[in-house]
Short mmCIF file of C-alpha atoms and ligand atoms in Angstrom, two decimals:
data_model
loop_
_atom_site.label_atom_id
_atom_site.label_comp_id
_atom_site.label_asym_id
_atom_site.label_seq_id
_atom_site.Cartn_x
_atom_site.Cartn_y
_atom_site.Cartn_z
CA UNK A 223 131.88 78.81 168.14
CA UNK A 224 129.18 77.34 166.70
CA UNK A 225 127.43 81.30 165.99
CA UNK A 226 130.69 81.93 164.40
CA UNK A 227 130.61 79.52 162.08
CA UNK A 228 126.71 79.67 161.42
CA UNK A 229 127.62 83.28 160.41
CA UNK A 230 130.15 82.53 157.29
CA UNK A 231 127.83 80.14 156.14
CA UNK A 232 125.33 82.41 155.76
CA UNK A 233 127.66 85.17 154.24
CA UNK A 234 128.78 82.31 152.13
CA UNK A 235 125.75 81.80 150.72
CA UNK A 236 125.32 84.69 150.35
CA UNK A 237 127.90 86.10 148.14
CA UNK A 238 127.13 83.20 146.64
CA UNK A 239 123.57 83.55 145.71
CA UNK A 240 124.94 87.54 144.43
CA UNK A 241 127.12 85.68 142.21
CA UNK A 242 124.69 83.28 140.18
CA UNK A 243 121.86 85.76 140.56
CA UNK A 244 121.49 87.67 137.08
CA UNK A 245 119.27 91.09 137.29
CA UNK A 246 116.57 91.41 134.52
CA UNK A 247 118.83 93.91 132.51
CA UNK A 248 122.32 92.03 132.88
CA UNK A 249 123.57 90.88 129.02
CA UNK A 250 123.57 87.37 129.10
CA UNK A 251 126.82 85.71 127.65
CA UNK A 252 126.61 84.12 124.49
CA UNK A 253 128.69 80.66 126.06
CA UNK A 254 125.73 79.79 127.94
CA UNK A 255 125.79 76.23 127.84
CA UNK A 256 121.48 76.42 127.57
CA UNK A 257 119.30 76.03 124.23
CA UNK A 258 118.67 79.54 123.47
CA UNK A 259 119.00 80.82 119.72
CA UNK A 260 121.45 84.18 120.33
CA UNK A 261 120.77 87.01 118.94
CA UNK A 262 122.47 90.14 118.83
CA UNK A 263 120.03 93.31 117.72
CA UNK A 264 121.53 96.59 117.25
CA UNK A 265 117.88 98.58 117.04
CA UNK A 266 118.13 102.36 116.69
CA UNK A 267 116.63 104.22 120.16
CA UNK A 268 113.67 104.77 121.57
CA UNK A 269 112.84 108.22 119.71
CA UNK A 270 109.70 107.79 118.72
CA UNK A 271 106.21 105.76 119.92
CA UNK A 272 106.83 103.56 116.44
CA UNK A 273 110.80 102.62 117.75
CA UNK A 274 108.98 101.26 121.52
CA UNK A 275 106.58 99.44 119.40
CA UNK A 276 109.33 97.90 117.04
CA UNK A 277 111.55 97.16 120.34
CA UNK A 278 108.94 95.78 121.69
CA UNK A 279 107.12 93.25 118.42
CA UNK A 280 111.32 92.17 118.30
CA UNK A 281 111.36 91.72 122.55
CA UNK A 282 107.71 89.52 121.97
CA UNK A 283 108.81 87.29 119.31
CA UNK A 284 112.40 86.81 120.29
CA UNK A 285 111.77 85.20 123.48
CA UNK A 286 112.87 82.95 126.04
CA UNK A 287 109.57 81.29 126.44
CA UNK A 288 110.08 80.80 121.78
CA UNK A 289 113.72 79.66 122.82
CA UNK A 290 115.25 83.32 122.09
CA UNK A 291 117.81 85.19 124.47
CA UNK A 292 117.46 88.30 122.81
CA UNK A 293 121.25 90.95 123.41
CA UNK A 294 119.30 94.44 122.68
CA UNK A 295 121.58 97.41 122.06
CA UNK A 296 119.77 101.04 121.54
CA UNK A 297 121.92 103.35 119.63
CA UNK A 298 121.10 106.38 120.81
CA UNK A 299 120.38 107.61 117.00
CA UNK A 300 124.30 106.87 116.69
CA UNK A 301 125.95 105.03 114.12
CA UNK A 302 129.33 104.51 115.67
CA UNK A 303 126.91 103.28 118.67
CA UNK A 304 126.05 100.08 116.09
CA UNK A 305 129.07 99.92 114.96
CA UNK A 306 130.34 98.95 118.01
CA UNK A 307 127.13 97.01 119.65
CA UNK A 308 128.32 94.71 116.19
CA UNK A 309 131.32 93.63 117.03
CA UNK A 310 130.53 93.21 120.81
CA UNK A 311 127.36 91.07 119.57
CA UNK A 312 130.52 89.25 117.68
CA UNK A 313 132.88 88.52 119.59
CA UNK A 314 129.94 87.23 122.44
CA UNK A 315 129.76 84.98 119.43
CA UNK A 316 126.01 85.68 118.98
CA UNK A 317 124.42 83.03 116.45
CA UNK A 318 122.82 85.76 114.37
CA UNK A 319 123.16 89.69 114.42
CA UNK A 320 119.68 91.67 113.45
CA UNK A 321 120.53 95.99 112.57
CA UNK A 322 118.28 98.29 112.23
CA UNK A 323 120.55 100.63 110.72
CA UNK A 324 120.88 104.53 111.45
CA UNK A 325 122.05 105.20 108.20
CA UNK A 326 121.31 103.06 105.03
CA UNK A 327 125.39 103.91 104.23
CA UNK A 328 129.20 102.49 106.03
CA UNK A 329 127.89 99.66 106.83
CA UNK A 330 130.42 97.64 105.16
CA UNK A 331 132.99 96.80 106.95
CA UNK A 332 131.63 96.17 110.24
CA UNK A 333 129.82 93.78 107.98
CA UNK A 334 132.00 91.94 107.27
CA UNK A 335 133.09 91.42 109.60
CA UNK A 336 130.68 89.32 110.98
CA UNK A 337 130.29 86.77 107.90
CA UNK A 338 134.10 86.21 108.86
CA UNK A 339 133.31 85.04 112.12
CA UNK A 340 130.00 82.95 110.22
CA UNK A 341 127.47 84.95 112.04
CA UNK A 342 124.45 86.16 109.64
CA UNK A 343 122.89 89.75 109.81
CA UNK A 344 119.03 90.22 109.38
CA UNK A 345 118.74 93.86 108.79
CA UNK A 346 114.68 95.43 109.41
CA UNK A 347 113.01 98.94 109.32
CA UNK A 348 115.03 100.20 107.13
CA UNK A 349 117.50 99.50 104.43
CA UNK A 350 121.21 99.20 103.98
CA UNK A 351 123.10 100.02 100.65
CA UNK A 352 126.34 98.10 100.35
CA UNK A 353 128.78 96.65 98.13
CA UNK A 354 127.95 93.15 98.52
CA UNK A 355 124.06 91.33 98.68
CA UNK A 356 125.66 89.20 100.09
CA UNK A 357 127.21 90.98 103.20
CA UNK A 358 123.09 90.90 104.83
CA UNK A 359 121.17 87.69 104.57
CA UNK A 360 117.95 89.41 104.25
CA UNK A 361 115.77 93.06 105.41
CA UNK A 362 112.35 93.38 106.81
CA UNK A 363 111.05 96.79 106.52
CA UNK A 364 108.64 99.30 104.72
CA UNK A 365 109.10 100.69 101.64
CA UNK A 366 109.77 104.56 102.84
CA UNK A 367 109.20 105.45 99.38
CA UNK A 368 105.92 104.64 98.83
CA UNK A 369 104.65 105.44 102.12
CA UNK A 370 105.91 109.16 100.40
CA UNK A 371 103.97 108.74 98.09
CA UNK A 372 100.28 108.01 99.35
CA UNK A 373 100.58 111.80 101.82
CA UNK A 374 101.43 113.42 97.93
CA UNK A 375 98.15 111.18 96.64
CA UNK A 376 95.65 112.31 99.24
CA UNK A 377 97.21 116.64 99.26
CA UNK A 378 96.52 114.96 95.15
CA UNK A 379 93.43 115.13 96.19
CA UNK A 380 92.44 117.57 98.55
CA UNK A 381 94.53 120.49 97.67
CA UNK A 382 94.80 119.79 94.42
CA UNK A 383 97.26 122.44 92.86
CA UNK A 384 97.32 124.89 95.57
CA UNK A 385 98.45 127.10 96.31
CA UNK A 386 100.14 125.88 99.46
CA UNK A 387 102.86 126.43 101.41
CA UNK A 388 105.22 123.77 103.07
CA UNK A 389 106.79 123.12 106.36
CA UNK A 390 108.81 120.47 105.62
CA UNK A 391 109.81 118.21 108.97
CA UNK A 392 113.00 115.56 107.94
CA UNK A 393 113.95 113.07 109.98
CA UNK A 394 117.07 111.49 110.19
CA UNK A 395 118.97 112.78 107.69
CA UNK A 396 120.80 109.50 105.38
CA UNK A 397 117.74 107.68 107.12
CA UNK A 398 115.57 105.06 104.37
CA UNK A 399 112.76 106.68 105.55
CA UNK A 400 114.04 110.40 105.50
CA UNK A 401 115.23 109.16 101.96
CA UNK A 402 111.81 108.28 100.65
CA UNK A 403 109.33 110.79 101.96
CA UNK A 404 111.55 113.83 100.95
CA UNK A 405 112.08 111.40 97.39
CA UNK A 406 108.04 111.51 97.66
CA UNK A 407 107.72 115.28 98.54
CA UNK A 408 110.69 116.57 95.62
CA UNK A 409 108.97 115.36 93.16
CA UNK A 410 105.43 116.36 93.99
CA UNK A 411 107.31 119.85 94.42
CA UNK A 412 108.88 119.68 91.35
CA UNK A 413 105.30 118.98 89.81
CA UNK A 414 103.22 121.50 91.40
CA UNK A 415 104.27 125.09 90.41
CA UNK A 416 101.78 126.62 93.15
CA UNK A 417 103.47 124.32 96.11
CA UNK A 418 106.09 126.57 97.28
CA UNK A 419 108.27 125.09 99.99
CA UNK A 420 108.00 127.58 103.32
CA UNK A 421 110.98 125.97 104.95
CA UNK A 422 112.73 122.96 105.70
CA UNK A 423 114.31 121.56 108.66
CA UNK A 424 115.74 118.16 110.10
CA UNK A 425 113.55 117.09 113.54
CA UNK A 426 115.83 113.51 114.29
CA UNK A 427 111.70 111.94 114.00
CA UNK A 428 111.87 113.68 117.65
CA UNK A 429 108.37 115.55 119.02
CA UNK A 430 111.27 117.93 120.84
CA UNK A 431 113.11 118.36 117.92
CA UNK A 432 110.20 118.60 116.02
CA UNK A 433 108.53 121.60 118.18
CA UNK A 434 111.55 123.62 118.86
CA UNK A 435 111.81 123.91 114.31
CA UNK A 436 108.12 124.81 114.67
CA UNK A 437 107.76 127.21 117.53
CA UNK A 438 111.20 129.22 115.95
CA UNK A 439 110.11 129.28 112.65
CA UNK A 440 106.61 131.28 113.78
CA UNK A 441 108.79 133.55 115.94
CA UNK A 442 110.91 134.36 112.96
CA UNK A 443 106.79 135.13 111.10
CA UNK A 444 107.72 131.80 108.38
CA UNK A 445 104.01 131.48 107.28
CA UNK A 446 102.89 128.17 106.19
CA UNK A 447 100.00 126.62 106.25
CA UNK A 448 100.71 122.12 105.18
CA UNK A 449 102.82 120.65 107.46
CA UNK A 450 104.70 117.54 105.99
CA UNK A 451 105.98 115.45 108.34
CA UNK A 452 108.43 112.59 108.90
CA UNK A 453 106.78 111.05 111.45
CA UNK A 454 104.27 111.38 114.85
CA UNK A 455 106.89 112.01 117.69
CA UNK A 456 107.73 115.37 115.52
CA UNK A 457 103.98 115.79 114.65
CA UNK A 458 103.49 116.04 118.00
CA UNK A 459 106.38 118.58 118.49
CA UNK A 460 104.51 120.41 115.98
CA UNK A 461 101.29 120.60 117.00
CA UNK A 462 102.12 121.51 120.60
CA UNK A 463 104.17 125.12 119.23
CA UNK A 464 100.92 125.68 116.12
CA UNK A 465 98.45 125.93 119.53
CA UNK A 466 101.23 127.52 122.02
CA UNK A 467 100.96 129.98 118.51
CA UNK A 468 97.35 130.33 119.07
CA UNK A 469 96.84 128.24 115.42
CA UNK A 470 94.14 125.52 115.03
CA UNK A 471 95.53 122.14 113.39
CA UNK A 472 94.11 120.87 110.53
CA UNK A 473 92.00 124.00 110.28
CA UNK A 474 95.07 127.03 109.89
CA UNK A 475 97.79 124.47 108.74
CA UNK A 476 96.51 121.17 107.24
CA UNK A 477 99.15 118.27 108.91
CA UNK A 478 100.44 115.38 106.84
CA UNK A 479 102.49 112.66 108.76
CA UNK A 480 103.84 109.19 109.39
CA UNK A 481 103.51 106.72 110.87
CA UNK A 482 100.23 106.55 112.55
CA UNK A 483 100.58 104.71 115.92
CA UNK A 484 97.53 105.36 118.18
CA UNK A 485 98.62 109.19 119.72
CA UNK A 486 98.45 109.88 116.63
CA UNK A 487 94.99 108.16 115.36
CA UNK A 488 93.19 109.58 118.08
CA UNK A 489 94.44 113.20 116.68
CA UNK A 490 93.71 112.41 112.94
CA UNK A 491 90.00 111.69 114.48
CA UNK A 492 89.75 114.48 115.67
CA UNK A 493 91.08 116.07 112.76
CA UNK A 494 94.63 117.56 113.96
CA UNK A 495 96.33 115.59 111.67
CA UNK A 496 94.93 115.23 107.86
CA UNK A 497 96.34 111.49 106.85
CA UNK A 498 98.28 109.02 108.55
CA UNK A 499 100.74 107.26 106.06
CA UNK A 500 101.50 104.20 108.40
CA UNK A 501 104.86 102.99 108.98
CA UNK A 502 103.99 99.15 110.49
CA UNK A 503 106.17 98.72 113.35
CA UNK A 504 105.70 94.69 113.59
CA UNK A 505 108.53 93.45 112.43
CA UNK A 506 109.17 91.01 115.61
CA UNK A 507 107.07 87.27 113.95
CA UNK A 508 108.56 87.89 111.15
CA UNK A 509 112.34 88.06 112.19
CA UNK A 510 111.15 85.31 114.28
CA UNK A 511 110.39 83.29 110.61
CA UNK A 512 113.80 84.00 108.61
CA UNK A 513 116.14 83.30 112.25
CA UNK A 514 114.19 79.67 112.52
CA UNK A 515 114.67 79.36 108.85
CA UNK A 516 118.12 80.58 108.40
CA UNK A 517 118.47 77.64 111.12
CA UNK A 518 117.38 74.82 108.96
CA UNK A 519 118.97 76.36 106.41
CA UNK A 520 116.04 77.03 103.88
CA UNK A 521 116.25 79.38 101.15
CA UNK A 522 115.54 82.99 102.24
CA UNK A 523 113.29 85.77 100.43
CA UNK A 524 116.05 89.08 100.30
CA UNK A 525 113.05 91.78 101.16
CA UNK A 526 110.33 90.86 102.88
CA UNK A 527 107.86 94.75 103.13
CA UNK A 528 105.64 94.39 105.50
CA UNK A 529 101.77 95.21 104.63
CA UNK A 530 100.45 99.55 105.86
CA UNK A 531 97.27 101.47 104.98
CA UNK A 532 96.74 105.22 105.50
CA UNK A 533 94.42 106.38 107.49
CA UNK A 534 92.70 109.87 106.81
CA UNK A 535 89.62 112.70 109.56
CA UNK A 536 86.77 111.32 106.81
CA UNK A 537 87.87 107.73 106.88
CA UNK A 538 89.49 106.67 110.20
CA UNK A 539 86.78 105.93 112.93
CA UNK A 540 87.62 105.17 116.64
CA UNK A 541 87.33 100.92 116.66
CA UNK A 542 89.80 100.58 114.11
CA UNK A 543 91.85 103.21 116.62
CA UNK A 544 90.37 100.21 119.65
CA UNK A 545 91.69 97.79 117.35
CA UNK A 546 95.39 99.49 117.24
CA UNK A 547 98.27 96.51 118.41
CA UNK A 548 100.42 100.37 118.64
O1 AHR B 641 112.16 103.83 110.13
C1 AHR B 641 111.61 104.47 111.30
C2 AHR B 641 111.09 105.63 111.67
O2 AHR B 641 111.62 104.98 112.38
C3 AHR B 641 110.31 106.30 112.12
O3 AHR B 641 108.87 106.71 111.02
C4 AHR B 641 109.80 106.57 112.86
O4 AHR B 641 108.89 106.86 114.02
C5 AHR B 641 111.25 106.21 113.32
O5 AHR B 641 111.99 106.42 113.99
#
């Protein structure tokens, strides 16, 4: 009898333990009776090295050690998933919502719902186009058109008036990163008649899609000697395809890329990528400061552009790569 009672007690303890323990992936409800600032973060996805560095920067800055509880939602590059995530955050009564939007448009309704619930929204990375600017508290991110202009300035300096045949690999259509970088190229095509567009297609910012596009174009016999690739991961795919086709990146084909992540900079140092324009993903510390300002009801700067530069084969050094945070 004593034995049975002891067994029952053990079983009860195990059950209670299992109920109170939380797995690392578990989403914590926002109504925890604790002092954490609960942040719902709707992230675009995990499509690129840049995106992973962005997520990591946010996780490090908005950590429990710093007084935050971060609920991360990966939207797998789908806007409808982000809208659902924001509605879930509203239901959970989070303190702040951080939104890294897939595309610029389509946010008015859900952001109005967040505003009615009294939850401030901080937009990061890409921009949003809304009818009422008070639907979000502030924005932190890159000047994508300026990034495009930096790549074009390099082309003008190094390739002059051509003739060149450009393969344009676009990022996810409708995202600010795609819109700004594409606009810069379109402006330049209008100004340089000998710069021809050999092909243009969307690689969704992923290595697999970038590779597939370039493989198909090479198989079809499309001729090009410049690739304007709107992010590093599509560039990795393009380089794989070129090499598999017996072409030498940086020699047979000049490659311009965006992001300047560590792997891409190693390729730049080797001359496979000719110029890599930086897109800075380290938004976490800025977002943390903005949330703290919000909590103290201080006036917020509506738009903050992060600092960015470019790296080309002629000036890049191993030291710079070693010192990179991502
Ligand atoms: O919005 C930033 C862009 O999105 C980065 O250039 C790209 O790598 C990412 O996926």
